[in-house]
PDB file of C-alpha atoms in Angstrom:
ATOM      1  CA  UNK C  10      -6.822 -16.436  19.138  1.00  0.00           C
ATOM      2  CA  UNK C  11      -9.270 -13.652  18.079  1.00  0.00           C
ATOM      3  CA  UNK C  12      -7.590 -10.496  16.270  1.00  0.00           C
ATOM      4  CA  UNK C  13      -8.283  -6.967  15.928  1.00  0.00           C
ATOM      5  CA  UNK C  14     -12.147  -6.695  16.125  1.00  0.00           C
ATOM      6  CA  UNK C  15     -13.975  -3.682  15.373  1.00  0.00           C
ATOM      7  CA  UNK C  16     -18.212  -2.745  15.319  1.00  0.00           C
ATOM      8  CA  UNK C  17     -20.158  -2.169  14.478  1.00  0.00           C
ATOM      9  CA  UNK C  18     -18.610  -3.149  10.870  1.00  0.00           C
ATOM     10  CA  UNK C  19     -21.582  -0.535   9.140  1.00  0.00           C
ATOM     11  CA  UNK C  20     -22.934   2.421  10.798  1.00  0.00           C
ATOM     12  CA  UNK C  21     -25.025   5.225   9.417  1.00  0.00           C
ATOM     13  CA  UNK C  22     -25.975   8.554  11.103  1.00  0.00           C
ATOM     14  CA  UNK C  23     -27.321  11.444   9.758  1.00  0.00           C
ATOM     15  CA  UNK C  24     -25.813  14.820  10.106  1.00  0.00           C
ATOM     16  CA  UNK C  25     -25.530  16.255  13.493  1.00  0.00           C
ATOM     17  CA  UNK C  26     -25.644  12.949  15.230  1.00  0.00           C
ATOM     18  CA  UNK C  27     -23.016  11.300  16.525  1.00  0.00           C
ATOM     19  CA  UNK C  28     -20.862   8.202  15.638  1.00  0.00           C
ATOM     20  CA  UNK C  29     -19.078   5.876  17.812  1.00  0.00           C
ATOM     21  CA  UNK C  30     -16.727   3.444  17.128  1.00  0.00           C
ATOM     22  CA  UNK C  31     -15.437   0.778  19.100  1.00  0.00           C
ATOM     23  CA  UNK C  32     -11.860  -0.967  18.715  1.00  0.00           C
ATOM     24  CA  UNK C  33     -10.812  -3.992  20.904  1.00  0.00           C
ATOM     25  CA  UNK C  34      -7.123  -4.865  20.388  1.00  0.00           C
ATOM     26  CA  UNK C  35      -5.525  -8.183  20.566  1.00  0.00           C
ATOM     27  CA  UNK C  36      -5.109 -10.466  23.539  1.00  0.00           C
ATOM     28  CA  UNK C  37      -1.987  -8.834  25.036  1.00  0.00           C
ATOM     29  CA  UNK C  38      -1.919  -5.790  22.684  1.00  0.00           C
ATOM     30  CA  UNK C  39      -1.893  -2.361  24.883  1.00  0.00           C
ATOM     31  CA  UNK C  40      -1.365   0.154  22.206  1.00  0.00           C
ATOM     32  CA  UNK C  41      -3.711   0.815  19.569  1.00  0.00           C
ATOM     33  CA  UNK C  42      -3.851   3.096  16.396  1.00  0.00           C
ATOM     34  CA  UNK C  43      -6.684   4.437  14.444  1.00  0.00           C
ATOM     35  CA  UNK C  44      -7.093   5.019  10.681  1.00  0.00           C
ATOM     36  CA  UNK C  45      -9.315   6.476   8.601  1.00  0.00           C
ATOM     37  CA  UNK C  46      -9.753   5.697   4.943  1.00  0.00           C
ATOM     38  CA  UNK C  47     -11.440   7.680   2.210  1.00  0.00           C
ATOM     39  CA  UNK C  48     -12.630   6.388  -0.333  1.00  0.00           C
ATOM     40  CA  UNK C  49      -9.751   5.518  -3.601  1.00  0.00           C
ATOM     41  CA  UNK C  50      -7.366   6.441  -0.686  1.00  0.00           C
ATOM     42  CA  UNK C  51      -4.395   4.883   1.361  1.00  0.00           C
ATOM     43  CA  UNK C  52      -5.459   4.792   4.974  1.00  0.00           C
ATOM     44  CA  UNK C  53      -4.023   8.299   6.626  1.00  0.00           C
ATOM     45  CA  UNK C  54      -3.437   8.339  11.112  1.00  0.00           C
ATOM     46  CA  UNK C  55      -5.790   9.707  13.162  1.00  0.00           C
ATOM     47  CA  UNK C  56      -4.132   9.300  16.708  1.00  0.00           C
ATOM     48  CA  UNK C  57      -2.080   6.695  18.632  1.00  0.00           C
ATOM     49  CA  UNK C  58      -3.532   5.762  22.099  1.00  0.00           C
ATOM     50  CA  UNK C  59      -1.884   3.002  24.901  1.00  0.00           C
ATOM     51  CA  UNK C  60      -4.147   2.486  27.824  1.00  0.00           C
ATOM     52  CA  UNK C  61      -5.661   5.301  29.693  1.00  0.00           C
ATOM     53  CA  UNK C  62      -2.943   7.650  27.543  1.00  0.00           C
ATOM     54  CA  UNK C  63      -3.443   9.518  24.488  1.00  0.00           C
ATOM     55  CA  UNK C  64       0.770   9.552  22.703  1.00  0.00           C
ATOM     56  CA  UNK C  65       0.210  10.740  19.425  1.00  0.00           C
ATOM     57  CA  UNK C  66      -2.914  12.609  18.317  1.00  0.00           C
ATOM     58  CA  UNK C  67      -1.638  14.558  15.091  1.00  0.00           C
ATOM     59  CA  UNK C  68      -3.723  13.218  12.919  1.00  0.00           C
ATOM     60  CA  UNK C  69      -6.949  13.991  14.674  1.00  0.00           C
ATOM     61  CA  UNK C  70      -9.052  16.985  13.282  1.00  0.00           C
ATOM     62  CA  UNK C  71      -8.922  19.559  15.771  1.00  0.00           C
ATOM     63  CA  UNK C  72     -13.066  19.600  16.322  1.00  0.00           C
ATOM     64  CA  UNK C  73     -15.805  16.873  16.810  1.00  0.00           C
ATOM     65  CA  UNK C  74     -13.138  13.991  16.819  1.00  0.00           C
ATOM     66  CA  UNK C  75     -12.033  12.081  20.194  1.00  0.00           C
ATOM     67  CA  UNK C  76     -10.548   9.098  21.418  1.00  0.00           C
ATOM     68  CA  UNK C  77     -10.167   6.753  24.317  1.00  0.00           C
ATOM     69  CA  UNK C  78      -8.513   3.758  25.619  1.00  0.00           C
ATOM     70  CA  UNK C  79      -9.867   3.381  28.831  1.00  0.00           C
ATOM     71  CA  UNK C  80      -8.319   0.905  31.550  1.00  0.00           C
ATOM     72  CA  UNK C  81     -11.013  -1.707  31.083  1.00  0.00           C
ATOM     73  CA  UNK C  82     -12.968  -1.753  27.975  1.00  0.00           C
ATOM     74  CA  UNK C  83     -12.442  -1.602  24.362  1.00  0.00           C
ATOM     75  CA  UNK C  84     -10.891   1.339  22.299  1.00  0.00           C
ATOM     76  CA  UNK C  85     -13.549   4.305  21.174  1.00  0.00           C
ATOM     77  CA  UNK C  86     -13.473   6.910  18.278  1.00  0.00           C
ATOM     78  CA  UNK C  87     -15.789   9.633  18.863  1.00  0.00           C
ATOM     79  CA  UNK C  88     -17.234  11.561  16.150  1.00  0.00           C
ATOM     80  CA  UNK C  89     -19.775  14.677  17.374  1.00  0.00           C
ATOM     81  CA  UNK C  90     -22.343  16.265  14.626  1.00  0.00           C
ATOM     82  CA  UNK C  91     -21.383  14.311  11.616  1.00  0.00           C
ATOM     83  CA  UNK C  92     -21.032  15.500   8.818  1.00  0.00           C
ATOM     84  CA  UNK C  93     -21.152  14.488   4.844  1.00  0.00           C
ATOM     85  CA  UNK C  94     -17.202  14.414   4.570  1.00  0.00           C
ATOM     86  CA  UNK C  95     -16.995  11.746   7.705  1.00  0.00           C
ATOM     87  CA  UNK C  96     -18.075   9.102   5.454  1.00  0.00           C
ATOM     88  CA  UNK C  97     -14.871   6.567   5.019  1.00  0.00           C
ATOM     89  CA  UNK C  98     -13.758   3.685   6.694  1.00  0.00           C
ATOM     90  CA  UNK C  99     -12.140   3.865  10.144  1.00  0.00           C
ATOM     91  CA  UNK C 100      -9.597   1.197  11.036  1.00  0.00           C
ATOM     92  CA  UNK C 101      -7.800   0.581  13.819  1.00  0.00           C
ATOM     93  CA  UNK C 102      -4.706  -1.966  14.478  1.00  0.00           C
ATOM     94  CA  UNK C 103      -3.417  -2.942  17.776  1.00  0.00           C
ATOM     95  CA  UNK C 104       0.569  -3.894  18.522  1.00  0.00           C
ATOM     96  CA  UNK C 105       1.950  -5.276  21.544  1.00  0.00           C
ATOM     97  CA  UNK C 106       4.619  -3.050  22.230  1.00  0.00           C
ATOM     98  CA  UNK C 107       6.688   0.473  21.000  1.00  0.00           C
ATOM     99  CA  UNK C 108       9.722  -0.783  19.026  1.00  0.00           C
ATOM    100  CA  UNK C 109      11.205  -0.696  15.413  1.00  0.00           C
ATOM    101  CA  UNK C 110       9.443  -2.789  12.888  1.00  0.00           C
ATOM    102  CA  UNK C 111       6.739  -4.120  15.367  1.00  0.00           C
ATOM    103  CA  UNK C 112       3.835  -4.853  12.873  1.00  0.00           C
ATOM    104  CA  UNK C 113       0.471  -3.239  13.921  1.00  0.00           C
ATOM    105  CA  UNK C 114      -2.326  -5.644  12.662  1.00  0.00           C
ATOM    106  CA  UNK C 115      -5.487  -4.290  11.928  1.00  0.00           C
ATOM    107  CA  UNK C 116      -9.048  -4.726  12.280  1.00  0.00           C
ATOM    108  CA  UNK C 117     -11.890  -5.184   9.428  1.00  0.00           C
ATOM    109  CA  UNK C 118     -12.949  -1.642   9.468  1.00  0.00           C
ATOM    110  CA  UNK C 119     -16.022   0.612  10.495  1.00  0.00           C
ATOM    111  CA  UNK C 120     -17.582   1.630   7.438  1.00  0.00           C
ATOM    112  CA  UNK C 121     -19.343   4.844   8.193  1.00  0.00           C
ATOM    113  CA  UNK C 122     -21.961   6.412   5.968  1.00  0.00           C
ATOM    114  CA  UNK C 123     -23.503  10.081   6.730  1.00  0.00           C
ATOM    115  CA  UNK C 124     -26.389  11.052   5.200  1.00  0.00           C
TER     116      UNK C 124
ATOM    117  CA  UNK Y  29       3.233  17.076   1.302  1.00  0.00           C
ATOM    118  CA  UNK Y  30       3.149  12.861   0.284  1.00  0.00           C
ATOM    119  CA  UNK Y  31       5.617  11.351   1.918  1.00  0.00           C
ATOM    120  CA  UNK Y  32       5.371   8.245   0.214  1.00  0.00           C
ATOM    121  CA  UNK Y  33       4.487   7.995  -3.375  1.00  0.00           C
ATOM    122  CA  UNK Y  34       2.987   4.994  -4.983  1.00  0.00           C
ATOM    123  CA  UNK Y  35       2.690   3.859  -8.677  1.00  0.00           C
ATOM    124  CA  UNK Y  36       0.630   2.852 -10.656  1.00  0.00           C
ATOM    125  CA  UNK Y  37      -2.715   3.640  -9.215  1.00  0.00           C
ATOM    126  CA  UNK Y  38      -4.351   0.591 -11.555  1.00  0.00           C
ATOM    127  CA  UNK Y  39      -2.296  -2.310 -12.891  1.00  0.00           C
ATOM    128  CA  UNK Y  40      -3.576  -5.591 -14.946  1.00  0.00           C
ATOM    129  CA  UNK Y  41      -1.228  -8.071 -15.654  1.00  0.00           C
ATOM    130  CA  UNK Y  42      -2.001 -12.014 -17.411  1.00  0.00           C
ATOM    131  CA  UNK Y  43      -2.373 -15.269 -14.882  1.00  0.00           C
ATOM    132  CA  UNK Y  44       1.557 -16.289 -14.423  1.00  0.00           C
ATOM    133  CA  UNK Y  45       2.991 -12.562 -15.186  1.00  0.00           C
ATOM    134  CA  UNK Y  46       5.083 -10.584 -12.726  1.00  0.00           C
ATOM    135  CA  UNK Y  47       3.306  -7.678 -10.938  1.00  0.00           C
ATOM    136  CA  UNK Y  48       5.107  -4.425 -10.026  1.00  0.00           C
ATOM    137  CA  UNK Y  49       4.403  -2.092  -8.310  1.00  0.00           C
ATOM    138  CA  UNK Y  50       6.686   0.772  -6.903  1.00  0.00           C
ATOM    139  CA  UNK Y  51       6.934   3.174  -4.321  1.00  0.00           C
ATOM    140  CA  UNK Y  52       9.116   6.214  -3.208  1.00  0.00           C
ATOM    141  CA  UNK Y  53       9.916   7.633   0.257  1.00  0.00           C
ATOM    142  CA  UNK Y  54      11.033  11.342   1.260  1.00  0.00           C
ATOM    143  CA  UNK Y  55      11.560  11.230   5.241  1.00  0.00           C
ATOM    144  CA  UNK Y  56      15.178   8.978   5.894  1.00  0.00           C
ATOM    145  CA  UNK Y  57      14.567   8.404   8.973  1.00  0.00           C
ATOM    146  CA  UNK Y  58      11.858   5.658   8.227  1.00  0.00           C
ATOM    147  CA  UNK Y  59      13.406   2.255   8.768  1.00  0.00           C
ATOM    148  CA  UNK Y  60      10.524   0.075   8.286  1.00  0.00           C
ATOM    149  CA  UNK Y  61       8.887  -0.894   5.435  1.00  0.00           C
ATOM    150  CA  UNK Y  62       5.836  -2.633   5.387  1.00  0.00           C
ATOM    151  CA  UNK Y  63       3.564  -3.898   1.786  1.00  0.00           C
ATOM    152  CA  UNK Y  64      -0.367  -4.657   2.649  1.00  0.00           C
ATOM    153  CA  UNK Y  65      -2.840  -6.349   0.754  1.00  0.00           C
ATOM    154  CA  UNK Y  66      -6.681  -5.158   1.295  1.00  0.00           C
ATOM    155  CA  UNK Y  67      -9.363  -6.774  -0.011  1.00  0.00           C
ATOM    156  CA  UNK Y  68     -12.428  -5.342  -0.745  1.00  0.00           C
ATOM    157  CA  UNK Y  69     -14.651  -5.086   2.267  1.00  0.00           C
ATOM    158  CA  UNK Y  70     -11.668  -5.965   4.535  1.00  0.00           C
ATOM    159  CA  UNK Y  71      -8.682  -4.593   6.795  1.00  0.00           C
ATOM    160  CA  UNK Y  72      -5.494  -4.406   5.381  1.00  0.00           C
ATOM    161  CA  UNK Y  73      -2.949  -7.829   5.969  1.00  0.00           C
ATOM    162  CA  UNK Y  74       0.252  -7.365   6.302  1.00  0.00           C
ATOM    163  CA  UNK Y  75       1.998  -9.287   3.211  1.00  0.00           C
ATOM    164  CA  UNK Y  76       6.087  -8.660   3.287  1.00  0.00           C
ATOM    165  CA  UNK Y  77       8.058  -6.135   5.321  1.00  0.00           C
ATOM    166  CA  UNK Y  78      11.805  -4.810   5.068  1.00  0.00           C
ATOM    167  CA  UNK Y  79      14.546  -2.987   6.914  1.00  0.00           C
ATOM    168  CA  UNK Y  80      16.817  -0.626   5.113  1.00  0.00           C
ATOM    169  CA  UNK Y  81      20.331  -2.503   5.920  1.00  0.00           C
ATOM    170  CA  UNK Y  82      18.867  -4.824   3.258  1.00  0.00           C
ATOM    171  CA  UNK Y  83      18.440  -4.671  -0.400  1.00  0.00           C
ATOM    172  CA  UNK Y  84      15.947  -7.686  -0.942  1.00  0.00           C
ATOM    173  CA  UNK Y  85      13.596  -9.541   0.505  1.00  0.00           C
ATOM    174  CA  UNK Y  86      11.641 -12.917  -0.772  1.00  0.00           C
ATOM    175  CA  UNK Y  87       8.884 -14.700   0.819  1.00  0.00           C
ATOM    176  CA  UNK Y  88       7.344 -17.187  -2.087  1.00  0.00           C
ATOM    177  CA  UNK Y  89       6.166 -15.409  -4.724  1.00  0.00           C
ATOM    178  CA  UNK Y  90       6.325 -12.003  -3.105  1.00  0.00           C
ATOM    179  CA  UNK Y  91       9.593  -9.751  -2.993  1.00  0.00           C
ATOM    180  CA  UNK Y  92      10.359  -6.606  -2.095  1.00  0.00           C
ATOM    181  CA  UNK Y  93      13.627  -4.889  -3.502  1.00  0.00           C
ATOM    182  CA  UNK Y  94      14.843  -1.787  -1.984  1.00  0.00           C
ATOM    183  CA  UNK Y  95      17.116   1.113  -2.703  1.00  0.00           C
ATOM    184  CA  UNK Y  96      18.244   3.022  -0.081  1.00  0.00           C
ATOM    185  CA  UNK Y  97      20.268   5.769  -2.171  1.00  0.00           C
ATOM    186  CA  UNK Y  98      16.945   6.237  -4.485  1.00  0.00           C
ATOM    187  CA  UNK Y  99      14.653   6.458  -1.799  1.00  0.00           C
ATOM    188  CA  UNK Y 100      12.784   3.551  -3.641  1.00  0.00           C
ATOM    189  CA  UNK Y 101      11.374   0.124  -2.935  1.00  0.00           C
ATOM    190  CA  UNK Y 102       8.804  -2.165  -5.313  1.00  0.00           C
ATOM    191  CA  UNK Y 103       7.361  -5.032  -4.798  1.00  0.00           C
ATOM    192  CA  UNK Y 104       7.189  -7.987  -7.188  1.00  0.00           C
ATOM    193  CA  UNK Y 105       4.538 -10.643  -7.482  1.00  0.00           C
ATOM    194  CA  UNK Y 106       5.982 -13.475  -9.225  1.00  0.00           C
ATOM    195  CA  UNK Y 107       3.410 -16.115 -11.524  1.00  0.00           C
ATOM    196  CA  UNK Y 108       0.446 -13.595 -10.513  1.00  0.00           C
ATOM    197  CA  UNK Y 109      -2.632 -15.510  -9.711  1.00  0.00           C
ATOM    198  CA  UNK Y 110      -6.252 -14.372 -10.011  1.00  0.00           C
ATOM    199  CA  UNK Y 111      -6.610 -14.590  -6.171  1.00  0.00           C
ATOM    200  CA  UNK Y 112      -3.512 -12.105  -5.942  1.00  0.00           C
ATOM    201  CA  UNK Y 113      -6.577  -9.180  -7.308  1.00  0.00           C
ATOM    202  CA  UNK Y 114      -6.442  -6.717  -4.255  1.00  0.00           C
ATOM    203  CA  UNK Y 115      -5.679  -3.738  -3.804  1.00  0.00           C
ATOM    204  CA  UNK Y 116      -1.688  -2.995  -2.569  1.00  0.00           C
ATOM    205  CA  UNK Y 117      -0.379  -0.091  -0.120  1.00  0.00           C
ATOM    206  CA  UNK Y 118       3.184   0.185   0.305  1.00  0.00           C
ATOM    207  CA  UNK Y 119       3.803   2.018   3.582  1.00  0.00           C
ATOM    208  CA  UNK Y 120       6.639   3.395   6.068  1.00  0.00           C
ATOM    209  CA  UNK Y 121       7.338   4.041   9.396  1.00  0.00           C
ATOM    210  CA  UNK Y 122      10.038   5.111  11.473  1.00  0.00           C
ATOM    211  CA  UNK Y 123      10.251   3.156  14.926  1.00  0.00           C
ATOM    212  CA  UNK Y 124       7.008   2.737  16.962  1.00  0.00           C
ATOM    213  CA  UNK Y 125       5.472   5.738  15.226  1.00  0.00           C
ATOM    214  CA  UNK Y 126       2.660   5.664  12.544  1.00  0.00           C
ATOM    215  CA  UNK Y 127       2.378   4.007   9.322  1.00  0.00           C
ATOM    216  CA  UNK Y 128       2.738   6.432   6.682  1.00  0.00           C
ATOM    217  CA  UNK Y 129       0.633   4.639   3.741  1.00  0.00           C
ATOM    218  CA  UNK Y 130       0.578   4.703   0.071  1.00  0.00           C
ATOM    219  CA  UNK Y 131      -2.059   5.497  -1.663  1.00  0.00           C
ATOM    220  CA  UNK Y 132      -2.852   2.099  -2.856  1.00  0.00           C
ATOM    221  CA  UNK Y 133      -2.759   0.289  -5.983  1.00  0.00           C
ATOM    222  CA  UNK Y 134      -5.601  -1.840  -7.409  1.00  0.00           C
ATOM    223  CA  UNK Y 135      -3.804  -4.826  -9.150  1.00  0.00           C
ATOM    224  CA  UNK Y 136      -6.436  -7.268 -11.207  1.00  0.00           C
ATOM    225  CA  UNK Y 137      -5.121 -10.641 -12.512  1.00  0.00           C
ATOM    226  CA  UNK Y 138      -7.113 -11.694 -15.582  1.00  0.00           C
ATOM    227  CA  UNK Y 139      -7.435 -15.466 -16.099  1.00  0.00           C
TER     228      UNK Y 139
END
């Protein structure tokens, strides 16, 4: 009964490369969340994706930043040209359904470094 | 604009103290409220949750007490333990929508 699973777990890129991050929910889980924390932070939304749909993106920067859930396949976070102030670690957590109080459980975390 | 506020950003407390830790909310309209523990190098777990039509809840040593005129809710860690060291986000929600997180509090349990 695997969980959340993330990777890579560390990734480094320099700037103007780009990052990608993969996400694969939980058996049964179609709606997955991502999260990015800074360092000495709480975690803060980036965007709220079920499959093939993007619902809730308000907490995506407007440039460089996308996401997919694609019907087959896991989740992806796409960061273009890095840059310095990209570094932090990017969670996502999958849930199995919309509904009050349904707990999201989340992955161990990309840990992305720019240099 | 922080939408939910948590204190203190560092706490130690002795091997069997209590641990506190508290947290404040603006938006009414969240009606879930969810405590993680994160330790270091990992995801965040979700440890206790509560709804707003109640005041308390306990599960073992963990409870979370919360007051719905105040806007407030805390979480207590009864006979801390050194394995309790983490660090602790309160958090909020409202529905199916996004977590709303503190932001965080390391807690270190000397032994």
């Amino acid at each position: 009964n695997a969980g959340v699973m993330q990777n890579p777990r560390h990734l480094v890129r320099r700037r103007g490369q780009e990052a990608r991050l993969r996400c694969s929910p939980m058996k049964g889980h179609s709606h997955v969340y991502w999260y990015r924390q800074l360092p000495e932070e709480g975690l803060k939304f980036m965007v709220y994706l079920q499959k093939e749909n993007i619902i809730d993106e308000s907490g995506m920067p407007k440039e460089r930043f996308s996401a997919e859930f694609p019907k087959e396949g896991p989740s992806i976070l796409r960061i273009q040209q890095v840059v310095r102030g990209d570094s932090a670690a990017y969670f996502c957590a999958s849930s199995p359904r919309q509904g009050a109080g349904e707990t999201q459980y989340f992955g161990p975390g990309t840990r992305l470094l720019v240099l | 604009q922080q939408q939910v506020k948590q204190s203190p950003q560092s706490l130690i407390v002795q091997k069997g103290g209590i641990s506190i830790i508290n947290c404040a909310y603006e938006n009414t309209a969240f009606d879930y409220f969810p405590w993680y523990q994160q330790f270091p190098g990992k995801g965040p777990a979700l440890l206790i949750a509560i709804r707003p039509d109640v005041s308390e809840k306990k599960e073992g040593r963990f409870t979370i007490s919360f007051n719905k005129s105040a806007k407030q809710f805390s979480l207590h860690i009864m006979d801390s333990q050194p394995g309790d060291s983490a660090t602790y986000f309160c958090a909020a929600s409202k529905g199916d929508d996004k977590i709303i997180f503190g932001k965080g509090t390391r807690l270190h349990i000397l032994p």
